[in-house]
Tab-separated table of N, CA and C in Angstrom:
chain	number	residue	atom	x	y	z
A	7	UNK	N	0.821	-1.198	0.000
A	7	UNK	CA	0.000	0.000	0.000
A	7	UNK	C	0.862	1.256	0.000
A	8	UNK	N	1.935	1.232	0.788
A	8	UNK	CA	2.794	2.415	0.865
A	8	UNK	C	3.445	2.708	-0.482
A	9	UNK	N	3.636	1.662	-1.285
A	9	UNK	CA	4.215	1.869	-2.610
A	9	UNK	C	3.293	2.718	-3.482
A	10	UNK	N	2.002	2.485	-3.395
A	10	UNK	CA	1.043	3.299	-4.156
A	10	UNK	C	1.081	4.750	-3.708
A	11	UNK	N	1.223	4.954	-2.413
A	11	UNK	CA	1.305	6.320	-1.880
A	11	UNK	C	2.542	7.016	-2.444
A	12	UNK	N	3.669	6.312	-2.480
A	12	UNK	CA	4.907	6.892	-3.019
A	12	UNK	C	4.780	7.192	-4.513
A	13	UNK	N	4.136	6.302	-5.246
A	13	UNK	CA	3.914	6.547	-6.675
A	13	UNK	C	3.007	7.757	-6.875
A	14	UNK	N	2.003	7.860	-6.036
A	14	UNK	CA	1.069	8.994	-6.102
A	14	UNK	C	1.811	10.310	-5.870
A	15	UNK	N	2.750	10.308	-4.943
A	15	UNK	CA	3.515	11.521	-4.643
A	15	UNK	C	4.362	11.981	-5.832
A	16	UNK	N	4.703	11.069	-6.719
A	16	UNK	CA	5.519	11.392	-7.901
A	16	UNK	C	4.682	11.400	-9.181
A	17	UNK	N	3.370	11.484	-9.032
A	17	UNK	CA	2.468	11.405	-10.183
A	17	UNK	C	2.817	12.428	-11.261
A	18	UNK	N	3.191	13.639	-10.874
A	18	UNK	CA	3.555	14.668	-11.860
A	18	UNK	C	4.738	14.226	-12.717
A	19	UNK	N	5.707	13.540	-12.105
A	19	UNK	CA	6.855	13.027	-12.861
A	19	UNK	C	6.409	12.014	-13.915
A	20	UNK	N	5.501	11.131	-13.523
A	20	UNK	CA	4.996	10.132	-14.464
A	20	UNK	C	4.174	10.795	-15.567
A	21	UNK	N	3.367	11.778	-15.189
A	21	UNK	CA	2.579	12.516	-16.181
A	21	UNK	C	3.488	13.201	-17.192
A	22	UNK	N	4.582	13.807	-16.721
A	22	UNK	CA	5.531	14.475	-17.616
A	22	UNK	C	6.153	13.499	-18.613
A	23	UNK	N	6.295	12.236	-18.205
A	23	UNK	CA	6.857	11.209	-19.085
A	23	UNK	C	5.801	10.570	-19.983
A	24	UNK	N	4.536	10.950	-19.771
A	24	UNK	CA	3.448	10.344	-20.542
A	24	UNK	C	3.144	8.925	-20.088
A	25	UNK	N	3.443	8.637	-18.819
A	25	UNK	CA	3.260	7.302	-18.262
A	25	UNK	C	2.030	7.289	-17.367
A	26	UNK	N	1.189	6.298	-17.575
A	26	UNK	CA	-0.009	6.132	-16.763
A	26	UNK	C	0.200	4.924	-15.852
A	27	UNK	N	0.053	5.120	-14.559
A	27	UNK	CA	0.174	4.034	-13.579
A	27	UNK	C	-1.185	3.349	-13.468
A	28	UNK	N	-1.188	2.016	-13.635
A	28	UNK	CA	-2.427	1.246	-13.497
A	28	UNK	C	-2.150	0.064	-12.570
A	29	UNK	N	-2.530	0.182	-11.302
A	29	UNK	CA	-2.385	-0.966	-10.403
A	29	UNK	C	-3.330	-2.087	-10.850
A	30	UNK	N	-2.813	-3.303	-10.882
A	30	UNK	CA	-3.603	-4.458	-11.311
A	30	UNK	C	-3.875	-5.334	-10.100
A	31	UNK	N	-5.138	-5.667	-9.902
A	31	UNK	CA	-5.552	-6.484	-8.772
A	31	UNK	C	-6.152	-7.787	-9.277
A	32	UNK	N	-5.721	-8.920	-8.689
A	32	UNK	CA	-6.347	-10.189	-9.051
A	32	UNK	C	-7.454	-10.546	-8.065
A	33	UNK	N	-7.717	-9.642	-7.133
A	33	UNK	CA	-8.828	-9.861	-6.207
A	33	UNK	C	-10.112	-9.328	-6.852
A	34	UNK	N	-11.195	-9.446	-6.148
A	34	UNK	CA	-12.469	-8.970	-6.682
A	34	UNK	C	-12.547	-7.444	-6.607
A	35	UNK	N	-13.604	-6.898	-7.144
A	35	UNK	CA	-13.779	-5.448	-7.188
A	35	UNK	C	-13.750	-4.838	-5.792
A	36	UNK	N	-14.332	-5.531	-4.833
A	36	UNK	CA	-14.344	-5.034	-3.457
A	36	UNK	C	-12.920	-4.881	-2.915
A	37	UNK	N	-12.062	-5.863	-3.184
A	37	UNK	CA	-10.676	-5.803	-2.728
A	37	UNK	C	-9.908	-4.666	-3.380
A	38	UNK	N	-10.119	-4.475	-4.677
A	38	UNK	CA	-9.443	-3.387	-5.396
A	38	UNK	C	-9.937	-2.029	-4.905
A	39	UNK	N	-11.233	-1.932	-4.647
A	39	UNK	CA	-11.808	-0.678	-4.154
A	39	UNK	C	-11.238	-0.337	-2.780
A	40	UNK	N	-11.113	-1.344	-1.920
A	40	UNK	CA	-10.532	-1.113	-0.589
A	40	UNK	C	-9.085	-0.631	-0.702
A	41	UNK	N	-8.322	-1.238	-1.600
A	41	UNK	CA	-6.921	-0.834	-1.788
A	41	UNK	C	-6.841	0.599	-2.294
A	42	UNK	N	-7.718	0.944	-3.228
A	42	UNK	CA	-7.732	2.302	-3.780
A	42	UNK	C	-8.078	3.318	-2.693
A	43	UNK	N	-9.097	3.007	-1.899
A	43	UNK	CA	-9.515	3.920	-0.833
A	43	UNK	C	-8.454	4.030	0.263
A	44	UNK	N	-7.871	2.908	0.643
A	44	UNK	CA	-6.871	2.910	1.714
A	44	UNK	C	-5.631	3.708	1.307
A	45	UNK	N	-5.256	3.612	0.045
A	45	UNK	CA	-4.069	4.335	-0.428
A	45	UNK	C	-4.390	5.764	-0.855
A	46	UNK	N	-5.690	6.093	-0.889
A	46	UNK	CA	-6.139	7.416	-1.345
A	46	UNK	C	-5.569	7.733	-2.729
A	47	UNK	N	-5.580	6.724	-3.570
A	47	UNK	CA	-4.964	6.823	-4.892
A	47	UNK	C	-5.911	7.429	-5.922
A	48	UNK	N	-5.342	8.197	-6.824
A	48	UNK	CA	-6.119	8.726	-7.949
A	48	UNK	C	-5.970	7.821	-9.169
A	49	UNK	N	-5.125	6.775	-9.064
A	49	UNK	CA	-4.909	5.868	-10.186
A	49	UNK	C	-6.154	5.029	-10.451
A	50	UNK	N	-6.354	4.683	-11.711
A	50	UNK	CA	-7.431	3.773	-12.083
A	50	UNK	C	-6.939	2.345	-11.891
A	51	UNK	N	-7.620	1.588	-11.057
A	51	UNK	CA	-7.248	0.201	-10.797
A	51	UNK	C	-7.893	-0.701	-11.839
A	52	UNK	N	-7.219	-1.779	-12.170
A	52	UNK	CA	-7.738	-2.772	-13.107
A	52	UNK	C	-7.935	-4.071	-12.342
A	53	UNK	N	-9.156	-4.602	-12.374
A	53	UNK	CA	-9.451	-5.885	-11.738
A	53	UNK	C	-9.310	-6.995	-12.770
A	54	UNK	N	-8.401	-7.890	-12.527
A	54	UNK	CA	-8.119	-9.008	-13.428
A	54	UNK	C	-8.644	-10.283	-12.775
A	55	UNK	N	-9.953	-10.441	-12.783
A	55	UNK	CA	-10.591	-11.509	-12.022
A	55	UNK	C	-10.165	-12.906	-12.439
A	56	UNK	N	-9.905	-13.127	-13.732
A	56	UNK	CA	-9.492	-14.464	-14.168
A	56	UNK	C	-7.970	-14.589	-14.296
A	57	UNK	N	-7.261	-13.536	-13.932
A	57	UNK	CA	-5.788	-13.496	-13.925
A	57	UNK	C	-5.152	-13.630	-15.302
A	58	UNK	N	-5.934	-13.537	-16.367
A	58	UNK	CA	-5.371	-13.721	-17.710
A	58	UNK	C	-4.403	-12.599	-18.088
A	59	UNK	N	-4.750	-11.368	-17.762
A	59	UNK	CA	-3.883	-10.235	-18.086
A	59	UNK	C	-2.602	-10.295	-17.257
A	60	UNK	N	-2.753	-10.577	-15.973
A	60	UNK	CA	-1.589	-10.690	-15.085
A	60	UNK	C	-0.660	-11.813	-15.531
A	61	UNK	N	-1.235	-12.919	-15.967
A	61	UNK	CA	-0.435	-14.038	-16.465
A	61	UNK	C	0.335	-13.616	-17.705
A	62	UNK	N	-0.332	-12.924	-18.622
A	62	UNK	CA	0.308	-12.453	-19.860
A	62	UNK	C	1.493	-11.535	-19.564
A	63	UNK	N	1.360	-10.697	-18.552
A	63	UNK	CA	2.424	-9.751	-18.204
A	63	UNK	C	3.497	-10.359	-17.292
A	64	UNK	N	3.274	-11.575	-16.835
A	64	UNK	CA	4.235	-12.210	-15.938
A	64	UNK	C	4.080	-11.799	-14.491
A	65	UNK	N	2.910	-11.283	-14.148
A	65	UNK	CA	2.672	-10.783	-12.794
A	65	UNK	C	1.992	-11.793	-11.871
A	66	UNK	N	1.798	-13.025	-12.332
A	66	UNK	CA	1.098	-14.009	-11.511
A	66	UNK	C	2.073	-15.080	-11.034
A	67	UNK	N	2.084	-15.307	-9.741
A	67	UNK	CA	2.903	-16.361	-9.150
A	67	UNK	C	1.976	-17.545	-8.906
A	68	UNK	N	1.992	-18.500	-9.838
A	68	UNK	CA	1.117	-19.670	-9.746
A	68	UNK	C	1.418	-20.458	-8.475
A	69	UNK	N	0.367	-20.772	-7.730
A	69	UNK	CA	0.464	-21.546	-6.487
A	69	UNK	C	1.449	-20.925	-5.500
A	70	UNK	N	1.555	-19.601	-5.523
A	70	UNK	CA	2.559	-18.909	-4.721
A	70	UNK	C	2.197	-18.636	-3.278
A	71	UNK	N	0.935	-18.815	-2.918
A	71	UNK	CA	0.555	-18.559	-1.526
A	71	UNK	C	1.211	-19.613	-0.639
A	72	UNK	N	1.968	-19.191	0.379
A	72	UNK	CA	2.732	-20.155	1.180
A	72	UNK	C	1.891	-21.088	2.049
A	73	UNK	N	0.645	-20.725	2.313
A	73	UNK	CA	-0.161	-21.540	3.219
A	73	UNK	C	-1.199	-22.398	2.516
A	74	UNK	N	-1.814	-21.864	1.449
A	74	UNK	CA	-2.871	-22.647	0.807
A	74	UNK	C	-2.613	-22.943	-0.669
A	75	UNK	N	-1.487	-22.480	-1.202
A	75	UNK	CA	-1.115	-22.817	-2.573
A	75	UNK	C	-1.913	-22.139	-3.667
A	76	UNK	N	-2.701	-21.126	-3.321
A	76	UNK	CA	-3.450	-20.414	-4.357
A	76	UNK	C	-2.516	-19.466	-5.112
A	77	UNK	N	-2.992	-19.005	-6.259
A	77	UNK	CA	-2.224	-18.052	-7.056
A	77	UNK	C	-2.207	-16.698	-6.355
A	78	UNK	N	-1.079	-16.016	-6.431
A	78	UNK	CA	-0.973	-14.675	-5.867
A	78	UNK	C	-0.307	-13.757	-6.882
A	79	UNK	N	-0.529	-12.481	-6.716
A	79	UNK	CA	0.109	-11.503	-7.600
A	79	UNK	C	1.577	-11.385	-7.227
A	80	UNK	N	2.415	-11.337	-8.243
A	80	UNK	CA	3.846	-11.124	-8.031
A	80	UNK	C	4.098	-9.627	-8.044
A	81	UNK	N	4.971	-9.172	-7.170
A	81	UNK	CA	5.290	-7.751	-7.120
A	81	UNK	C	6.162	-7.420	-8.313
A	82	UNK	N	5.681	-6.524	-9.142
A	82	UNK	CA	6.455	-6.184	-10.322
A	82	UNK	C	5.990	-4.900	-10.965
A	83	UNK	N	6.801	-4.445	-11.878
A	83	UNK	CA	6.489	-3.258	-12.678
A	83	UNK	C	6.638	-3.659	-14.136
A	84	UNK	N	5.707	-3.241	-14.964
A	84	UNK	CA	5.757	-3.536	-16.389
A	84	UNK	C	5.475	-2.245	-17.134
A	85	UNK	N	6.358	-1.891	-18.049
A	85	UNK	CA	6.167	-0.705	-18.876
A	85	UNK	C	5.693	-1.171	-20.242
A	86	UNK	N	4.470	-0.787	-20.595
A	86	UNK	CA	3.855	-1.182	-21.860
A	86	UNK	C	3.584	0.082	-22.652
A	87	UNK	N	3.946	0.082	-23.933
A	87	UNK	CA	3.687	1.283	-24.736
A	87	UNK	C	2.260	1.281	-25.274
A	88	UNK	N	1.900	2.331	-25.990
A	88	UNK	CA	0.526	2.486	-26.482
A	88	UNK	C	0.158	1.430	-27.519
A	89	UNK	N	1.145	0.722	-28.060
A	89	UNK	CA	0.891	-0.348	-29.032
A	89	UNK	C	0.761	-1.708	-28.357
A	90	UNK	N	0.897	-1.718	-27.033
A	90	UNK	CA	0.778	-2.967	-26.294
A	90	UNK	C	2.073	-3.753	-26.186
A	91	UNK	N	3.187	-3.163	-26.597
A	91	UNK	CA	4.472	-3.850	-26.508
A	91	UNK	C	5.097	-3.631	-25.131
A	92	UNK	N	5.607	-4.693	-24.549
A	92	UNK	CA	6.271	-4.593	-23.254
A	92	UNK	C	7.679	-4.055	-23.485
A	93	UNK	N	7.963	-2.883	-22.911
A	93	UNK	CA	9.261	-2.235	-23.084
A	93	UNK	C	10.246	-2.590	-21.979
A	94	UNK	N	9.734	-2.864	-20.785
A	94	UNK	CA	10.611	-3.073	-19.644
A	94	UNK	C	9.827	-3.760	-18.539
A	95	UNK	N	10.498	-4.627	-17.797
A	95	UNK	CA	9.877	-5.278	-16.642
A	95	UNK	C	10.852	-5.287	-15.468
A	96	UNK	N	10.295	-5.322	-14.300
A	96	UNK	CA	11.087	-5.479	-13.077
A	96	UNK	C	10.238	-6.278	-12.093
A	97	UNK	N	10.757	-7.417	-11.669
A	97	UNK	CA	10.065	-8.243	-10.687
A	97	UNK	C	10.962	-8.416	-9.475
A	98	UNK	N	10.351	-8.507	-8.323
A	98	UNK	CA	11.111	-8.693	-7.094
A	98	UNK	C	10.743	-10.036	-6.483
A	99	UNK	N	11.722	-10.676	-5.879
A	99	UNK	CA	11.469	-11.973	-5.257
A	99	UNK	C	11.052	-11.832	-3.798
A	100	UNK	N	11.118	-10.622	-3.275
A	100	UNK	CA	10.759	-10.381	-1.879
A	100	UNK	C	9.941	-9.100	-1.770
A	101	UNK	N	8.877	-9.164	-0.999
A	101	UNK	CA	8.047	-7.968	-0.817
A	101	UNK	C	8.784	-6.887	-0.037
A	102	UNK	N	9.897	-7.247	0.584
A	102	UNK	CA	10.672	-6.275	1.361
A	102	UNK	C	11.689	-5.516	0.516
A	103	UNK	N	11.969	-6.042	-0.671
A	103	UNK	CA	12.965	-5.421	-1.546
A	103	UNK	C	12.242	-4.907	-2.786
A	104	UNK	N	12.092	-3.609	-2.853
A	104	UNK	CA	11.357	-3.014	-3.970
A	104	UNK	C	12.165	-1.900	-4.597
A	105	UNK	N	11.866	-1.645	-5.840
A	105	UNK	CA	12.490	-0.553	-6.574
A	105	UNK	C	11.993	0.768	-5.996
A	106	UNK	N	12.902	1.693	-5.716
A	106	UNK	CA	12.456	2.996	-5.220
A	106	UNK	C	11.741	3.745	-6.339
A	107	UNK	N	10.905	4.671	-5.970
A	107	UNK	CA	10.163	5.446	-6.965
A	107	UNK	C	11.109	6.225	-7.864
A	108	UNK	N	12.150	6.813	-7.296
A	108	UNK	CA	13.115	7.557	-8.111
A	108	UNK	C	13.852	6.641	-9.082
A	109	UNK	N	14.217	5.437	-8.640
A	109	UNK	CA	14.864	4.471	-9.533
A	109	UNK	C	13.918	4.058	-10.649
A	110	UNK	N	12.651	3.873	-10.307
A	110	UNK	CA	11.646	3.521	-11.309
A	110	UNK	C	11.548	4.603	-12.375
A	111	UNK	N	11.502	5.846	-11.958
A	111	UNK	CA	11.409	6.963	-12.907
A	111	UNK	C	12.628	6.973	-13.826
A	112	UNK	N	13.816	6.763	-13.283
A	112	UNK	CA	15.037	6.748	-14.101
A	112	UNK	C	15.021	5.594	-15.101
A	113	UNK	N	14.579	4.421	-14.674
A	113	UNK	CA	14.516	3.267	-15.574
A	113	UNK	C	13.495	3.492	-16.684
A	114	UNK	N	12.382	4.130	-16.355
A	114	UNK	CA	11.375	4.445	-17.372
A	114	UNK	C	11.943	5.437	-18.378
A	115	UNK	N	12.631	6.462	-17.889
A	115	UNK	CA	13.241	7.451	-18.791
A	115	UNK	C	14.184	6.772	-19.778
A	116	UNK	N	15.022	5.865	-19.282
A	116	UNK	CA	15.966	5.147	-20.147
A	116	UNK	C	15.234	4.278	-21.162
A	117	UNK	N	14.162	3.618	-20.738
A	117	UNK	CA	13.405	2.744	-21.640
A	117	UNK	C	12.695	3.527	-22.728
A	118	UNK	N	12.216	4.704	-22.379
A	118	UNK	CA	11.482	5.526	-23.343
A	118	UNK	C	12.427	6.138	-24.371
A	119	UNK	N	13.620	6.518	-23.940
A	119	UNK	CA	14.545	7.194	-24.856
A	119	UNK	C	15.347	6.222	-25.714
A	120	UNK	N	15.337	4.937	-25.396
A	120	UNK	CA	16.079	3.944	-26.204
A	120	UNK	C	15.269	3.444	-27.359
């Protein structure tokens, strides 16, 4: 949740780059709505109820839940251009180790200019 708050704080930077942040939720609409409200985010959330979009982007950790083996969302960032091409990805193996917002902005700048 705090990651969304940090992204929100840098929203002007993303807007200047022409980048739209879209948090993707594999939970139901109620879960996504709660996350949006809790983070006080202005971003448009996408509910991927059947996980097909998340799977396509590599954001789904199949059977990743440590206690019940259900599918869970993998923490990651995916930069997709207006043509639907994936320009850049970053996935983390630990929820404690995440890309800083400033590092994300720099990586996006490099991906856009290449």
